[in-house]
Amino acid sequence: MIVTELNVYPLKSCAGTALREAEITPRGIRHDRELMLVSPDGTHLSQREVPGMALLRPVYDGDKLRVEPPDPSATAPLTHEVRRDLPARDITLFNAPHRGVDQGEEAADWFSTVLGAPCRLVCFPDDHVRRINPKHAVGELRYADALPLLVISAESLAELNTRLAEPVPMNRFRPNIVVSGWREPFEEDGVRRLRIGEIEVELVKPCGRCVIVNVDQATGARGREPLRTLAGYRTVRTDKPRVVFGKSGLPHTPGTIRVGDPVVLLE
């Protein structure tokens, strides 16, 4: 088994950036989900509410954020120096209170204009601690949904695509790490620990999927697939039914991983 894709999503729910190598920190890939868009009242925004976020292509080095709009001929790209020295404000993420450093009027106006909805850009504060739900694991994360990493096998996507009239690409599922070479599709479901290059990753729980997977990441159009097909054979029942695809986890050792690194099953 080897790593075939690495992706970072610096601006939550917007397009990802493909990497050849990724620095893994205790909170996932460096800069992953470090920035987020919120409504004026501080509620986080995603492709659930604004599918057009898929068309925003951010590049971020920890200091400067550059975002390419859907139509550069109509709107110039945004180049923004991220400020961490400004006061943090109250925000909500999945109905839980958190904090975010508001990035000011220029960034807010740019995103509001491009998306056609009022919104503001916030950055994860340096002194803010967001803990993983203790029923899952012990650790921290930034603005990621539940855990810092999402791992999917190429074989799982290939199997799903045999059931679809129109195959979908891996970017529908927004993984951080894609692994190829599993013996069977969905083999990651039963895996607890992996060694990827020089780091160890604990896979904690299957990733519950929502309507975002139905958003075409190239056009922003929302359809009914692949969630409808997945619901027919990838629904698990715990406290409530969930459609699952991929597995969420967290790193136990920091380090650097690269496309082509070997992947070893530990548990």
Coordinates of C-alpha atoms in Angstrom, one line a residue:
M1 CA 0.0 0.0 0.0
I2 CA 1.2 3.5 -0.8
V3 CA 0.1 7.1 -0.5
T4 CA -1.3 8.3 -3.8
E5 CA -2.8 11.7 -2.8
L6 CA -2.2 14.3 -0.1
N7 CA -4.6 17.3 0.2
V8 CA -4.9 20.3 2.5
Y9 CA -7.9 22.5 2.9
P10 CA -6.7 25.8 4.5
L11 CA -10.1 27.5 4.1
K12 CA -12.8 25.2 5.4
S13 CA -15.3 23.9 2.8
C14 CA -13.5 25.5 -0.1
A15 CA -11.3 23.8 -2.7
G16 CA -8.3 21.8 -1.5
T17 CA -4.7 22.0 -2.5
A18 CA -2.9 18.9 -3.7
L19 CA 0.5 18.4 -2.0
R20 CA 3.5 16.2 -2.9
E21 CA 4.5 16.2 0.8
A22 CA 2.7 17.3 3.9
E23 CA 3.9 18.3 7.4
I24 CA 1.9 16.4 10.0
T25 CA 1.3 18.2 13.3
P26 CA -0.8 17.0 16.3
R27 CA -3.7 18.9 14.7
G28 CA -3.4 17.3 11.3
I29 CA -1.7 18.7 8.1
R30 CA -0.2 22.0 8.8
H31 CA -2.7 24.9 8.1
D32 CA -5.5 22.5 7.4
R33 CA -8.9 24.2 8.2
E34 CA -7.1 27.1 9.8
L35 CA -9.4 29.6 8.2
M36 CA -13.2 29.6 7.9
L37 CA -16.1 31.6 6.6
V38 CA -18.9 32.6 8.9
S39 CA -22.2 34.4 8.6
P40 CA -22.4 37.9 10.1
D41 CA -23.8 36.4 13.3
G42 CA -20.7 34.0 13.6
T43 CA -22.3 30.8 12.3
H44 CA -19.9 28.7 10.2
L45 CA -20.7 28.4 6.5
S46 CA -20.1 25.4 4.3
Q47 CA -21.1 24.0 0.9
R48 CA -24.3 22.8 2.6
E49 CA -25.5 26.4 2.6
V50 CA -23.3 27.9 -0.2
P51 CA -22.3 25.3 -2.8
G52 CA -20.3 27.9 -4.7
M53 CA -17.7 27.7 -2.0
A54 CA -16.4 24.7 -3.9
L55 CA -15.2 27.0 -6.6
L56 CA -12.9 29.1 -4.4
R57 CA -9.3 28.0 -4.7
P58 CA -7.2 29.1 -1.7
V59 CA -3.4 28.9 -1.3
Y60 CA -2.1 29.6 2.1
D61 CA 1.4 29.6 3.6
G62 CA 0.5 30.5 7.2
D63 CA 0.9 34.3 6.6
K64 CA -0.6 35.1 3.2
L65 CA -3.9 33.8 1.9
R66 CA -4.5 34.0 -1.9
V67 CA -7.9 32.9 -3.2
E68 CA -8.8 32.5 -6.9
P69 CA -12.5 33.3 -7.6
P70 CA -14.6 31.3 -10.0
D71 CA -14.3 33.9 -12.7
P72 CA -11.0 35.9 -12.5
S73 CA -12.1 38.0 -15.4
A74 CA -15.0 39.3 -13.3
T75 CA -13.3 39.5 -9.9
A76 CA -9.7 39.9 -9.1
P77 CA -8.1 37.2 -6.8
L78 CA -7.9 38.0 -3.1
T79 CA -4.5 38.4 -1.5
H80 CA -4.8 38.8 2.2
E81 CA -2.2 39.0 5.0
V82 CA -3.7 37.0 7.8
R83 CA -3.8 38.9 11.1
R84 CA -3.6 37.1 14.4
D85 CA -3.1 40.1 16.5
L86 CA -6.7 41.3 16.3
P87 CA -9.3 40.5 18.9
A88 CA -11.0 37.2 18.6
R89 CA -14.8 37.0 18.3
D90 CA -17.4 34.4 19.3
I91 CA -18.4 32.0 16.5
T92 CA -20.2 28.7 16.4
L93 CA -19.2 25.5 14.7
F94 CA -21.7 22.7 14.6
N95 CA -23.7 24.6 17.2
A96 CA -20.8 24.6 19.6
P97 CA -19.2 27.9 20.8
H98 CA -15.7 28.7 19.6
R99 CA -13.5 31.6 18.7
G100 CA -12.1 33.2 15.5
V101 CA -10.0 36.2 14.7
D102 CA -12.0 38.3 12.3
Q103 CA -10.0 39.3 9.3
G104 CA -11.6 42.7 8.6
E105 CA -13.8 44.4 6.1
E106 CA -11.8 44.0 2.9
A107 CA -11.8 40.2 3.1
A108 CA -15.4 40.1 4.2
D109 CA -16.5 42.3 1.3
W110 CA -14.6 40.2 -1.2
F111 CA -16.1 36.9 -0.1
S112 CA -19.6 38.4 0.3
T113 CA -19.4 39.7 -3.3
V114 CA -18.0 36.5 -4.8
L115 CA -20.4 34.2 -3.0
G116 CA -23.5 36.5 -3.2
A117 CA -24.1 36.0 0.6
P118 CA -22.9 38.1 3.5
C119 CA -20.0 36.4 5.2
R120 CA -16.8 37.1 7.1
L121 CA -13.3 35.4 7.2
V122 CA -12.0 34.2 10.5
C123 CA -8.7 32.6 11.5
F124 CA -8.2 30.0 14.2
P125 CA -6.7 31.9 17.2
D126 CA -3.2 30.9 18.4
D127 CA -4.4 30.6 22.0
H128 CA -7.7 28.8 21.3
V129 CA -8.0 25.1 22.2
R130 CA -10.6 23.0 20.5
R131 CA -10.6 19.5 21.8
I132 CA -11.7 16.3 20.0
N133 CA -14.8 14.9 21.5
P134 CA -13.5 12.6 24.3
K135 CA -15.8 9.8 23.3
H136 CA -13.7 9.5 20.1
A137 CA -10.1 10.3 21.1
V138 CA -7.8 12.6 23.1
G139 CA -6.3 15.4 21.1
E140 CA -6.9 18.8 19.5
L141 CA -8.0 20.1 16.1
R142 CA -8.7 23.4 14.4
Y143 CA -11.9 23.9 12.4
A144 CA -12.0 20.3 11.0
D145 CA -15.4 18.6 11.5
A146 CA -14.5 15.9 14.2
L147 CA -11.0 14.7 13.8
P148 CA -7.8 16.1 12.2
L149 CA -7.3 13.6 9.3
L150 CA -9.5 11.8 6.8
V151 CA -8.2 8.7 5.1
I152 CA -9.8 7.0 2.1
S153 CA -8.7 4.1 -0.1
A154 CA -8.7 4.4 -3.9
E155 CA -10.3 1.0 -4.0
S156 CA -13.3 2.2 -2.1
L157 CA -13.9 5.0 -4.6
A158 CA -13.4 2.6 -7.5
E159 CA -16.0 0.2 -6.1
L160 CA -18.5 3.0 -5.6
N161 CA -18.0 4.2 -9.1
T162 CA -19.0 0.8 -10.5
R163 CA -22.5 1.5 -9.0
L164 CA -22.9 5.0 -10.4
A165 CA -24.1 6.0 -13.9
E166 CA -21.5 8.8 -13.8
P167 CA -18.3 8.2 -11.8
V168 CA -17.3 10.8 -9.3
P169 CA -13.7 11.9 -8.5
M170 CA -12.1 11.6 -5.1
N171 CA -12.4 15.4 -4.4
R172 CA -16.1 14.9 -3.7
F173 CA -15.0 13.3 -0.4
R174 CA -12.3 15.8 0.6
P175 CA -9.7 13.4 2.0
N176 CA -6.4 14.4 3.5
I177 CA -4.7 11.1 2.6
V178 CA -5.6 8.7 -0.2
V179 CA -4.1 5.2 0.0
S180 CA -3.9 2.7 -2.9
G181 CA -3.2 -1.0 -2.7
W182 CA -5.8 -2.4 -0.3
R183 CA -6.9 -5.9 -1.0
E184 CA -10.6 -5.0 -0.8
P185 CA -12.8 -1.9 -1.0
F186 CA -13.6 -0.3 2.3
E187 CA -10.9 -2.3 4.0
E188 CA -10.1 0.9 6.0
D189 CA -13.3 0.4 7.9
G190 CA -11.7 -2.3 10.0
V191 CA -8.3 -0.7 10.4
R192 CA -7.3 0.9 13.7
R193 CA -3.6 2.0 13.2
L194 CA -1.4 2.7 10.2
R195 CA 2.2 3.7 9.7
I196 CA 2.4 6.1 6.9
G197 CA 6.0 7.0 6.0
E198 CA 7.5 8.1 9.3
I199 CA 4.2 8.8 11.2
E200 CA 1.6 6.7 12.9
V201 CA -2.1 7.4 12.4
E202 CA -5.0 6.1 14.5
L203 CA -8.2 5.6 12.5
V204 CA -10.9 6.3 15.0
K205 CA -14.3 6.2 13.3
P206 CA -16.0 6.0 9.9
C207 CA -16.7 9.4 8.4
G208 CA -20.4 10.3 8.2
R209 CA -21.2 12.0 5.0
C210 CA -23.7 14.8 4.2
V211 CA -25.0 16.5 1.1
I212 CA -21.6 18.2 0.4
V213 CA -20.6 15.0 -1.4
N214 CA -23.3 15.7 -4.0
V215 CA -21.7 19.1 -4.9
D216 CA -19.7 18.9 -8.1
Q217 CA -16.4 20.5 -7.0
A218 CA -15.7 21.7 -10.5
T219 CA -19.0 23.5 -11.1
G220 CA -20.6 24.0 -7.7
A221 CA -23.8 22.3 -9.0
R222 CA -25.6 20.0 -6.5
G223 CA -27.2 16.7 -7.6
R224 CA -28.4 13.6 -5.9
E225 CA -25.4 11.4 -6.3
P226 CA -23.3 9.8 -4.9
L227 CA -25.1 10.1 -1.5
R228 CA -28.2 8.3 -2.8
T229 CA -26.3 5.3 -4.0
L230 CA -24.1 5.2 -0.8
A231 CA -27.2 5.3 1.3
G232 CA -28.3 2.0 -0.2
Y233 CA -25.3 0.1 1.1
R234 CA -23.1 2.2 3.3
T235 CA -25.6 3.2 6.1
V236 CA -24.6 2.3 9.6
R237 CA -27.0 2.6 12.6
T238 CA -25.8 3.9 15.9
D239 CA -27.7 6.6 17.7
K240 CA -29.0 7.6 14.2
P241 CA -28.5 6.3 10.7
R242 CA -25.4 7.6 9.0
V243 CA -24.0 7.2 5.5
V244 CA -20.2 6.5 5.9
F245 CA -17.3 6.7 3.5
G246 CA -13.7 6.9 4.5
K247 CA -12.3 6.9 8.0
S248 CA -11.4 9.8 10.3
G249 CA -8.4 9.7 12.6
L250 CA -5.5 11.6 14.2
P251 CA -1.7 11.4 14.1
H252 CA 0.2 10.0 17.0
T253 CA 3.6 11.1 15.8
P254 CA 4.5 14.3 14.0
G255 CA 6.6 14.3 10.8
T256 CA 6.5 14.6 7.1
I257 CA 4.7 12.2 4.7
R258 CA 5.0 12.2 0.9
V259 CA 3.1 10.8 -2.1
G260 CA 4.6 7.4 -2.7
D261 CA 5.3 6.7 0.9
P262 CA 4.6 3.1 2.0
V263 CA 1.7 2.4 4.2
V264 CA 1.9 -0.4 6.8
L265 CA -1.0 -1.9 8.6
L266 CA -0.3 -2.0 12.4
E267 CA -3.7 -3.0 13.9

